[in-house]
């Protein structure tokens, strides 16, 4: 699991950082190393030549062009150490599974300390970081999803009850609001959701001020966005600390993720501190809300543009509603395989994190599908672009086509392709433990919408906005809706 609980946040940042670094590079030649030693090296001017494509076609096409030309392993000559790109399951095993002493984030994401405090993540030693990852994992593990279904359903039903019989809405805006409600209820607790939601929502927006390029590169610079970020972190920590202290003093125990973090214990028997719980909860909500909102929006855009799969998803809802006449529970959502695959295909085509990044602390060797061996030197920045790896044609048939059936029992292209063929939630030691939570909340939302509304996509199918911190649909996603008489 990437710090603090998902790859999404940090890898999106590195995708943008790569662009800034590339545009500043002044070297101009392309060198090819010995195929049995160092990977091919692509220098700065070669990247600059791709700038028009970067601006016009996006990150995926630019990196894919380099992949087609240089193969699954190549180096980019940027500032400082070269960046080595690894594309495909054959060359990424060590990237995902290597020990922290061999390959890790290092100090690349120190800006996170300024967002969530120094009580978690890179503000602590490696041993403590690993234990905090365990706390995150246990708090969001599959067996705990049952406790989230009821509050998620309450939030979703209450939200969409406010819609009229018909109308026009921007799904992108609607999902941003709804996912904040769900995340605050399930992750921060009902005290925050019921009594302080407005202030907390505003504070998280201000906390996001720290995600601009200047703040990422210079997190201590005394600029307005960093000041807003710091004020928001301090106030959010205060709010959550008061909730945590209140629960401890009263002995009140709730069924939410905040409580699970409060009850977590280190291997030496010591409990998590108030500051640690507050930091972990803030990080969980910040990461999870943004990525799930983006994926929910892309799911709408894809389903409403593909009548075949929309019809299949609706038919599945009809059958499940008949089976669970007394109301949907966790088992019902687990049975929504068609909807699950529709979302999974969205994440394959539109992963919120475009690039995953590590630093090699020791040299290692990779072998390509063609049998070529390359040595990755110690000190290298190593990146695997999910946005390209998820579109490899020898793994995914017609990779540019939206086809959820590729994950069905007859094809299972990601499993046939082997381990690390599908890395939208990263993999190995840093796999995102929020995967089950993410799927559940998106299923709850779209299950309700498919059972209660008919939709027509008004906006053109959106392009990807690569200028954003997390790659999201560009512009609005307007749809016309109409309530139906679908049985509940």
Coordinates of C-alpha atoms in Angstrom, one line a residue:
X1 CA 0.0 0.0 0.0
X2 CA 1.4 3.3 -1.0
X3 CA 1.6 6.0 1.7
X4 CA -0.6 6.8 3.4
X5 CA -3.3 4.3 2.1
X6 CA -3.3 4.5 -1.6
X7 CA -1.1 5.0 -4.6
X8 CA -3.6 7.4 -6.2
X9 CA -2.5 10.6 -4.5
X10 CA 1.2 10.3 -4.8
X11 CA 1.4 8.8 -8.3
X12 CA -0.8 11.4 -9.8
X13 CA 1.6 14.0 -8.4
X14 CA 4.6 12.3 -9.9
X15 CA 2.9 12.3 -13.3
X16 CA 2.7 16.1 -13.1
X17 CA 6.2 16.4 -11.7
X18 CA 7.6 14.4 -14.6
X19 CA 6.0 16.9 -17.0
X20 CA 7.6 19.9 -15.2
X21 CA 11.0 18.2 -15.1
X22 CA 10.9 17.1 -18.7
X23 CA 10.1 20.6 -19.9
X24 CA 13.1 21.9 -18.0
X25 CA 15.5 19.4 -19.4
X26 CA 18.2 20.7 -21.7
X27 CA 20.0 17.6 -22.9
X28 CA 19.2 16.6 -26.5
X29 CA 20.4 13.2 -27.6
X30 CA 19.1 9.7 -27.6
X31 CA 21.6 7.1 -26.4
X32 CA 21.2 3.3 -26.4
X33 CA 22.9 1.4 -23.7
X34 CA 24.2 -2.2 -24.0
X35 CA 20.9 -4.3 -24.2
X36 CA 22.4 -6.6 -21.6
X37 CA 23.2 -3.8 -19.2
X38 CA 21.6 -0.4 -18.9
X39 CA 18.2 0.3 -20.6
X40 CA 17.9 2.7 -23.6
X41 CA 18.2 6.3 -22.5
X42 CA 15.9 9.0 -23.9
X43 CA 17.3 12.5 -23.2
X44 CA 15.5 15.8 -22.8
X45 CA 15.1 17.2 -26.3
X46 CA 13.6 13.9 -27.4
X47 CA 11.0 14.5 -24.7
X48 CA 10.5 18.1 -25.8
X49 CA 9.8 16.8 -29.3
X50 CA 6.8 15.0 -27.8
X51 CA 5.4 18.1 -26.2
X52 CA 2.8 18.8 -28.8
X53 CA 1.5 15.3 -28.3
X54 CA 1.6 15.7 -24.6
X55 CA -0.6 18.8 -24.7
X56 CA -2.9 17.4 -27.4
X57 CA -3.1 13.7 -26.8
X58 CA -2.2 13.3 -23.1
X59 CA 0.2 11.4 -20.8
X60 CA -1.0 8.0 -22.0
X61 CA -0.1 8.6 -25.7
X62 CA 3.3 10.2 -25.0
X63 CA 4.5 7.4 -22.7
X64 CA 2.9 4.8 -25.0
X65 CA 4.9 6.2 -28.0
X66 CA 8.1 5.7 -26.0
X67 CA 7.0 2.2 -25.0
X68 CA 6.4 1.3 -28.7
X69 CA 9.7 2.8 -29.8
X70 CA 12.0 1.6 -26.9
X71 CA 10.3 -1.4 -25.4
X72 CA 9.1 -2.2 -21.9
X73 CA 12.2 -0.8 -20.2
X74 CA 13.8 2.6 -20.9
X75 CA 15.4 5.5 -19.0
X76 CA 14.5 9.2 -19.3
X77 CA 17.3 11.7 -18.8
X78 CA 15.8 14.2 -16.3
X79 CA 17.3 16.3 -13.5
X80 CA 19.5 14.3 -11.1
X81 CA 19.2 10.5 -11.5
X82 CA 17.6 9.2 -14.6
X83 CA 14.0 7.9 -14.3
X84 CA 13.6 4.3 -15.4
X85 CA 10.2 3.3 -16.8
X86 CA 9.1 -0.3 -16.4
X87 CA 6.0 -1.3 -18.4
X88 CA 4.3 -4.7 -18.2
X89 CA 4.1 -7.6 -15.7
X90 CA 7.3 -9.2 -16.9
X91 CA 9.4 -6.3 -15.6
X92 CA 7.5 -5.0 -12.6
X93 CA 7.7 -7.8 -10.1
X94 CA 10.5 -6.3 -8.1
X95 CA 8.9 -2.8 -8.3
X96 CA 5.8 -4.1 -6.5
X97 CA 7.3 -6.8 -4.3
X98 CA 10.8 -5.6 -3.4
X99 CA 11.7 -5.0 0.2
X100 CA 11.6 -1.5 1.6
X101 CA 15.4 -1.7 2.0
X102 CA 15.7 -2.4 -1.7
X103 CA 13.0 -0.2 -3.3
X104 CA 10.6 2.3 -1.7
X105 CA 9.2 5.8 -1.9
X106 CA 12.2 7.1 0.0
X107 CA 11.7 10.8 0.8
X108 CA 10.0 11.7 -2.5
X109 CA 6.7 12.5 -0.9
X110 CA 7.8 14.5 2.2
X111 CA 5.1 17.1 1.3
X112 CA 2.5 14.7 2.7
X113 CA 3.9 15.5 6.2
X114 CA 2.7 19.1 5.7
X115 CA -0.8 17.8 4.7
X116 CA -1.5 15.2 7.3
X117 CA 1.0 15.9 10.1
X118 CA 4.3 14.3 11.3
X119 CA 2.6 11.6 13.4
X120 CA 2.0 9.3 10.4
X121 CA 3.8 8.2 7.2
X122 CA 7.1 9.9 6.3
X123 CA 7.0 11.7 9.6
X124 CA 7.8 8.4 11.3
X125 CA 10.5 5.7 11.0
X126 CA 10.0 2.7 8.6
X127 CA 8.9 0.3 11.3
X128 CA 6.2 2.7 12.5
X129 CA 5.1 3.4 8.9
X130 CA 4.7 -0.4 8.3
X131 CA 2.6 -0.8 11.4
X132 CA 0.4 2.2 10.4
X133 CA -0.1 0.6 7.0
X134 CA -1.3 -2.5 8.9
X135 CA -3.8 -0.4 10.8
X136 CA -5.1 1.0 7.5
X137 CA -5.4 -2.5 6.1
X138 CA -7.3 -3.9 9.1
X139 CA -9.6 -0.9 9.2
X140 CA -10.6 -1.3 5.5
X141 CA -10.4 -5.1 5.1
X142 CA -13.2 -6.9 3.3
X143 CA -14.8 -8.4 6.4
X144 CA -15.5 -4.9 7.7
X145 CA -17.5 -3.8 4.6
X146 CA -20.7 -5.2 6.1
X147 CA -20.8 -2.4 8.7
X148 CA -20.5 0.2 5.9
X149 CA -23.4 -0.9 3.8
X150 CA -26.2 0.6 5.9
X151 CA -24.7 4.1 6.4
X152 CA -23.8 4.2 2.7
X153 CA -27.3 3.3 1.7
X154 CA -28.7 5.9 4.0
X155 CA -26.5 8.6 2.5
X156 CA -27.2 7.6 -1.1
X157 CA -31.0 7.3 -0.7
X158 CA -31.2 10.6 1.3
X159 CA -29.1 12.4 -1.3
X160 CA -31.1 11.2 -4.4
X161 CA -34.4 11.7 -2.7
X162 CA -33.8 15.4 -3.1
X163 CA -33.8 15.0 -6.9
X164 CA -37.1 15.8 -8.7
X165 CA -39.1 13.5 -11.0
X166 CA -36.9 14.6 -13.9
X167 CA -34.2 17.2 -14.6
X168 CA -30.7 17.9 -15.7
X169 CA -27.7 17.5 -13.4
X170 CA -23.9 17.5 -13.6
X171 CA -22.9 14.0 -12.4
X172 CA -19.4 15.1 -11.8
X173 CA -20.5 17.8 -9.3
X174 CA -23.2 15.5 -7.7
X175 CA -20.7 12.7 -7.1
X176 CA -18.1 15.1 -5.5
X177 CA -20.8 16.1 -3.0
X178 CA -22.1 12.6 -2.3
X179 CA -18.7 10.9 -1.9
X180 CA -17.8 13.5 0.7
X181 CA -20.9 12.7 2.6
X182 CA -20.3 9.0 2.4
X183 CA -16.6 9.3 3.3
X184 CA -17.2 11.6 6.3
X185 CA -19.9 9.2 7.6
X186 CA -18.0 6.0 7.2
X187 CA -14.4 7.1 7.8
X188 CA -14.7 10.1 10.3
X189 CA -17.9 9.0 12.1
X190 CA -21.4 10.3 12.7
X191 CA -20.3 13.1 15.0
X192 CA -18.5 14.8 12.2
X193 CA -21.2 14.0 9.6
X194 CA -24.1 15.2 11.7
X195 CA -22.6 18.2 13.5
X196 CA -19.5 19.5 11.6
X197 CA -19.9 18.4 8.0
X198 CA -20.0 21.9 6.5
X199 CA -16.9 23.1 8.2
X200 CA -15.0 19.8 7.5
X201 CA -15.9 19.9 3.9
X202 CA -14.5 23.4 3.6
X203 CA -11.4 22.5 5.4
X204 CA -10.7 19.5 3.2
X205 CA -11.1 21.7 0.2
X206 CA -8.5 24.1 1.7
X207 CA -6.2 21.1 2.6
X208 CA -6.3 20.3 -1.2
X209 CA -4.6 23.7 -1.7
X210 CA -1.4 21.8 -0.9
X211 CA -1.7 19.7 -4.1
X212 CA -0.6 22.3 -6.6
X213 CA 2.8 21.8 -8.3
X214 CA 4.5 24.6 -6.4
X215 CA 3.4 23.2 -3.0
X216 CA 4.4 19.7 -4.0
X217 CA 7.9 20.8 -4.9
X218 CA 8.3 23.4 -2.2
X219 CA 6.0 22.4 0.7
X220 CA 7.6 24.9 3.2
X221 CA 7.4 27.9 0.9
X222 CA 5.4 30.7 2.6
X223 CA 2.8 31.1 -0.1
X224 CA -1.0 31.5 0.3
X225 CA -1.9 27.9 -0.7
X226 CA 0.6 26.4 1.8
X227 CA -0.8 28.7 4.5
X228 CA -4.3 27.6 3.7
X229 CA -3.2 24.0 3.8
X230 CA -1.5 24.4 7.2
X231 CA -4.4 26.1 8.7
X232 CA -6.8 23.5 7.5
X233 CA -4.6 20.6 8.8
X234 CA -4.4 22.2 12.2
X235 CA -8.1 22.8 12.4
X236 CA -9.0 19.3 11.1
X237 CA -6.6 17.8 13.6
X238 CA -8.3 19.8 16.4
X239 CA -11.8 18.7 15.3
X240 CA -10.9 15.0 15.0
X241 CA -8.9 15.1 18.2
X242 CA -12.0 16.4 20.1
X243 CA -14.1 13.5 18.7
X244 CA -11.5 10.9 19.6
X245 CA -11.0 12.3 23.1
X246 CA -14.8 12.4 23.6
X247 CA -15.1 8.8 22.7
X248 CA -12.3 7.7 24.9
X249 CA -13.6 9.7 27.9
X250 CA -17.2 8.5 27.5
X251 CA -16.3 4.9 26.6
X252 CA -18.6 5.2 23.6
X253 CA -17.7 2.8 20.8
X254 CA -18.9 3.3 17.2
X255 CA -19.0 1.1 14.1
X256 CA -16.8 3.2 11.9
X257 CA -13.2 3.3 10.6
X258 CA -12.2 6.1 13.0
X259 CA -13.1 3.7 15.9
X260 CA -11.0 0.9 14.3
X261 CA -8.0 3.3 14.2
X262 CA -8.6 4.3 17.8
X263 CA -8.6 0.7 18.9
X264 CA -5.4 -0.3 16.9
X265 CA -2.4 -1.3 18.8
X266 CA 1.3 -1.5 17.9
X267 CA 3.2 -4.8 18.3
X268 CA 4.7 -3.5 21.6
X269 CA 1.1 -3.2 23.0
X270 CA 1.0 0.6 22.9
X271 CA -2.1 2.3 21.5
X272 CA -2.4 4.8 18.7
X273 CA -2.2 8.4 19.8
X274 CA -4.9 11.0 19.1
X275 CA -2.5 12.7 16.6
X276 CA -1.9 9.5 14.7
X277 CA -5.5 8.6 14.5
X278 CA -6.4 12.0 13.2
X279 CA -3.7 12.0 10.6
X280 CA -4.6 8.5 9.3
X281 CA -8.3 9.4 9.1
X282 CA -7.6 12.6 7.3
X283 CA -5.4 10.9 4.7
X284 CA -7.9 8.1 4.2
X285 CA -10.7 10.5 3.5
X286 CA -8.7 12.8 1.3
X287 CA -7.4 10.0 -1.0
X288 CA -10.5 7.9 -1.1
X289 CA -13.0 10.6 -1.7
X290 CA -11.2 12.1 -4.7
X291 CA -10.4 8.8 -6.5
X292 CA -13.9 7.4 -6.0
X293 CA -15.6 10.5 -7.2
X294 CA -13.6 10.5 -10.4
X295 CA -14.3 6.8 -11.0
X296 CA -18.0 7.2 -10.3
X297 CA -18.1 9.9 -13.0
X298 CA -16.2 7.9 -15.6
X299 CA -18.5 4.9 -14.8
X300 CA -21.5 7.1 -15.7
X301 CA -19.8 8.4 -18.9
X302 CA -18.9 4.9 -20.1
X303 CA -22.2 3.2 -19.2
X304 CA -24.3 5.9 -20.8
X305 CA -22.2 5.7 -24.0
X306 CA -22.5 1.9 -24.2
X307 CA -26.1 0.7 -24.3
X308 CA -25.2 -3.0 -24.4
X309 CA -23.4 -2.8 -21.0
X310 CA -25.9 -0.4 -19.5
X311 CA -28.7 -2.8 -20.4
X312 CA -26.8 -5.7 -18.8
X313 CA -26.1 -3.7 -15.6
X314 CA -29.8 -2.8 -15.3
X315 CA -30.9 -6.4 -15.9
X316 CA -28.6 -7.5 -13.1
X317 CA -30.2 -5.0 -10.8
X318 CA -33.7 -6.3 -11.7
X319 CA -32.6 -9.9 -10.7
X320 CA -30.9 -8.9 -7.5
X321 CA -33.8 -6.7 -6.4
X322 CA -36.1 -9.7 -6.9
X323 CA -33.8 -11.9 -4.8
X324 CA -33.3 -9.3 -2.0
X325 CA -36.9 -8.1 -1.6
X326 CA -36.3 -7.0 2.0
X327 CA -33.4 -4.7 1.1
X328 CA -29.9 -4.9 -0.2
X329 CA -27.1 -6.1 2.1
X330 CA -23.4 -6.7 1.6
X331 CA -24.1 -10.1 0.0
X332 CA -26.3 -8.4 -2.6
X333 CA -23.5 -6.0 -3.6
X334 CA -21.0 -8.9 -3.7
X335 CA -23.2 -10.6 -6.2
X336 CA -23.2 -7.6 -8.6
X337 CA -20.6 -9.1 -10.9
X338 CA -21.7 -7.2 -14.0
X339 CA -21.6 -3.8 -12.3
X340 CA -18.3 -4.8 -10.7
X341 CA -16.8 -5.5 -14.1
X342 CA -18.2 -2.3 -15.5
X343 CA -16.4 -0.3 -12.8
X344 CA -13.2 -2.4 -13.1
X345 CA -13.0 -1.7 -16.8
X346 CA -13.4 2.0 -16.1
X347 CA -10.5 1.8 -13.7
X348 CA -8.4 -0.1 -16.3
X349 CA -9.1 2.6 -18.9
X350 CA -9.1 5.6 -16.6
X351 CA -6.8 4.9 -13.6
X352 CA -6.8 7.9 -11.3
X353 CA -3.1 7.4 -10.7
X354 CA -1.3 7.7 -14.0
X355 CA 2.2 6.7 -12.8
X356 CA 3.5 4.7 -9.8
X357 CA 6.9 5.7 -8.5
X358 CA 9.7 4.3 -6.3
X359 CA 13.4 4.8 -5.7
X360 CA 15.9 1.9 -6.0
X361 CA 18.1 1.7 -2.9
X362 CA 19.9 -1.3 -4.4
X363 CA 20.6 -2.2 -8.1
X364 CA 18.4 -5.0 -9.6
X365 CA 17.9 -6.7 -12.9
X366 CA 14.7 -7.1 -15.0
X367 CA 14.1 -9.4 -18.0
X368 CA 11.7 -8.4 -20.7
X369 CA 9.1 -10.5 -22.5
X370 CA 11.6 -10.8 -25.3
X371 CA 14.3 -12.1 -23.0
X372 CA 16.5 -8.9 -22.8
X373 CA 18.1 -8.2 -19.4
X374 CA 18.6 -4.7 -18.1
X375 CA 20.3 -3.6 -14.9
X376 CA 18.6 -0.8 -12.9
X377 CA 21.3 1.1 -11.0
X378 CA 21.1 2.0 -7.4
X379 CA 19.7 5.5 -6.8
X380 CA 17.4 5.4 -9.8
X381 CA 13.9 6.8 -9.7
X382 CA 11.8 3.9 -11.1
X383 CA 8.3 4.4 -12.5
X384 CA 5.6 2.2 -13.9
X385 CA 2.9 4.0 -15.9
X386 CA -0.4 2.4 -15.1
X387 CA -2.0 4.4 -17.8
X388 CA 0.1 2.4 -20.3
X389 CA 0.4 -0.9 -18.6
X390 CA -3.4 -1.3 -18.5
X391 CA -3.5 -1.0 -22.3
X392 CA -0.9 -3.5 -23.3
X393 CA -2.5 -5.3 -26.4
X394 CA -1.0 -8.7 -25.7
X395 CA -2.8 -8.8 -22.4
X396 CA -6.0 -6.8 -23.2
X397 CA -7.8 -7.5 -26.5
X398 CA -8.7 -4.2 -28.2
X399 CA -7.4 -2.2 -25.2
X400 CA -8.9 1.1 -26.3
X401 CA -12.4 -0.4 -26.4
X402 CA -14.6 -0.3 -23.3
X403 CA -15.4 -4.0 -22.8
X404 CA -16.3 -5.2 -19.2
X405 CA -16.7 -8.7 -20.5
X406 CA -13.0 -9.0 -20.7
X407 CA -13.1 -9.7 -16.9
X408 CA -15.9 -12.2 -17.1
X409 CA -15.3 -16.0 -16.3
X410 CA -14.8 -16.9 -20.0
X411 CA -12.0 -14.5 -20.6
X412 CA -10.4 -13.2 -17.4
X413 CA -7.8 -11.3 -19.4
X414 CA -6.2 -9.8 -16.3
X415 CA -5.7 -13.2 -14.7
X416 CA -4.5 -14.8 -18.0
X417 CA -2.0 -12.0 -18.3
X418 CA -0.4 -12.9 -15.0
X419 CA 0.4 -11.2 -11.8
X420 CA 0.6 -7.4 -12.0
X421 CA -1.3 -7.3 -15.4
X422 CA -3.9 -5.1 -13.7
X423 CA -2.5 -2.5 -11.3
X424 CA -5.2 0.2 -11.0
X425 CA -4.9 -0.4 -7.2
X426 CA -1.2 -0.9 -7.4
X427 CA 0.0 -4.3 -6.1
X428 CA 2.4 -6.3 -3.9
X429 CA 3.6 -4.6 -0.8
X430 CA 1.9 -1.3 -1.5
X431 CA -1.5 -2.6 -2.8
X432 CA -4.3 -0.2 -2.0
X433 CA -6.2 -1.6 0.9
X434 CA -9.1 0.7 0.2
X435 CA -10.0 -1.3 -2.9
X436 CA -13.0 -3.1 -1.3
X437 CA -14.3 0.2 0.2
X438 CA -14.0 2.0 -3.1
X439 CA -15.9 -0.7 -5.1
X440 CA -18.6 -0.9 -2.4
X441 CA -19.4 2.8 -2.3
X442 CA -19.4 3.1 -6.2
X443 CA -21.7 0.0 -6.4
X444 CA -24.1 1.4 -3.8
X445 CA -24.3 4.7 -5.8
X446 CA -24.8 3.2 -9.2
X447 CA -27.0 0.3 -8.0
X448 CA -29.4 3.0 -6.6
X449 CA -29.2 5.1 -9.8
X450 CA -29.8 2.1 -12.1
X451 CA -32.8 1.0 -10.1
X452 CA -34.5 4.4 -9.8
X453 CA -33.6 6.5 -12.8
X454 CA -33.3 6.5 -16.6
X455 CA -30.5 8.6 -18.0
X456 CA -29.5 10.3 -21.2
X457 CA -26.0 11.7 -21.6
X458 CA -26.2 15.3 -22.8
X459 CA -22.5 16.3 -22.7
X460 CA -20.1 14.9 -25.3
X461 CA -18.0 12.0 -24.0
X462 CA -15.4 13.8 -21.9
X463 CA -11.7 13.9 -22.6
X464 CA -9.2 13.3 -19.9
X465 CA -8.0 16.4 -18.1
X466 CA -4.3 15.7 -17.6
X467 CA -3.8 19.2 -16.1
X468 CA -5.5 18.0 -12.9
X469 CA -3.7 16.4 -10.0
X470 CA -5.7 13.2 -10.5
X471 CA -6.7 12.6 -14.1
X472 CA -10.4 13.3 -14.3
X473 CA -13.1 13.8 -16.9
X474 CA -12.6 17.3 -18.5
X475 CA -15.4 19.7 -17.9
X476 CA -18.9 18.9 -16.8
X477 CA -20.9 15.6 -17.3
X478 CA -24.5 16.7 -17.8
X479 CA -27.2 14.1 -18.0
X480 CA -31.0 14.2 -18.2
X481 CA -32.6 12.0 -15.7
X482 CA -36.2 10.7 -15.1
X483 CA -37.5 8.7 -12.2
X484 CA -38.8 5.2 -13.0
X485 CA -41.1 2.8 -11.4
X486 CA -38.4 0.2 -10.9
X487 CA -39.1 -2.0 -7.9
X488 CA -37.0 -1.3 -4.9

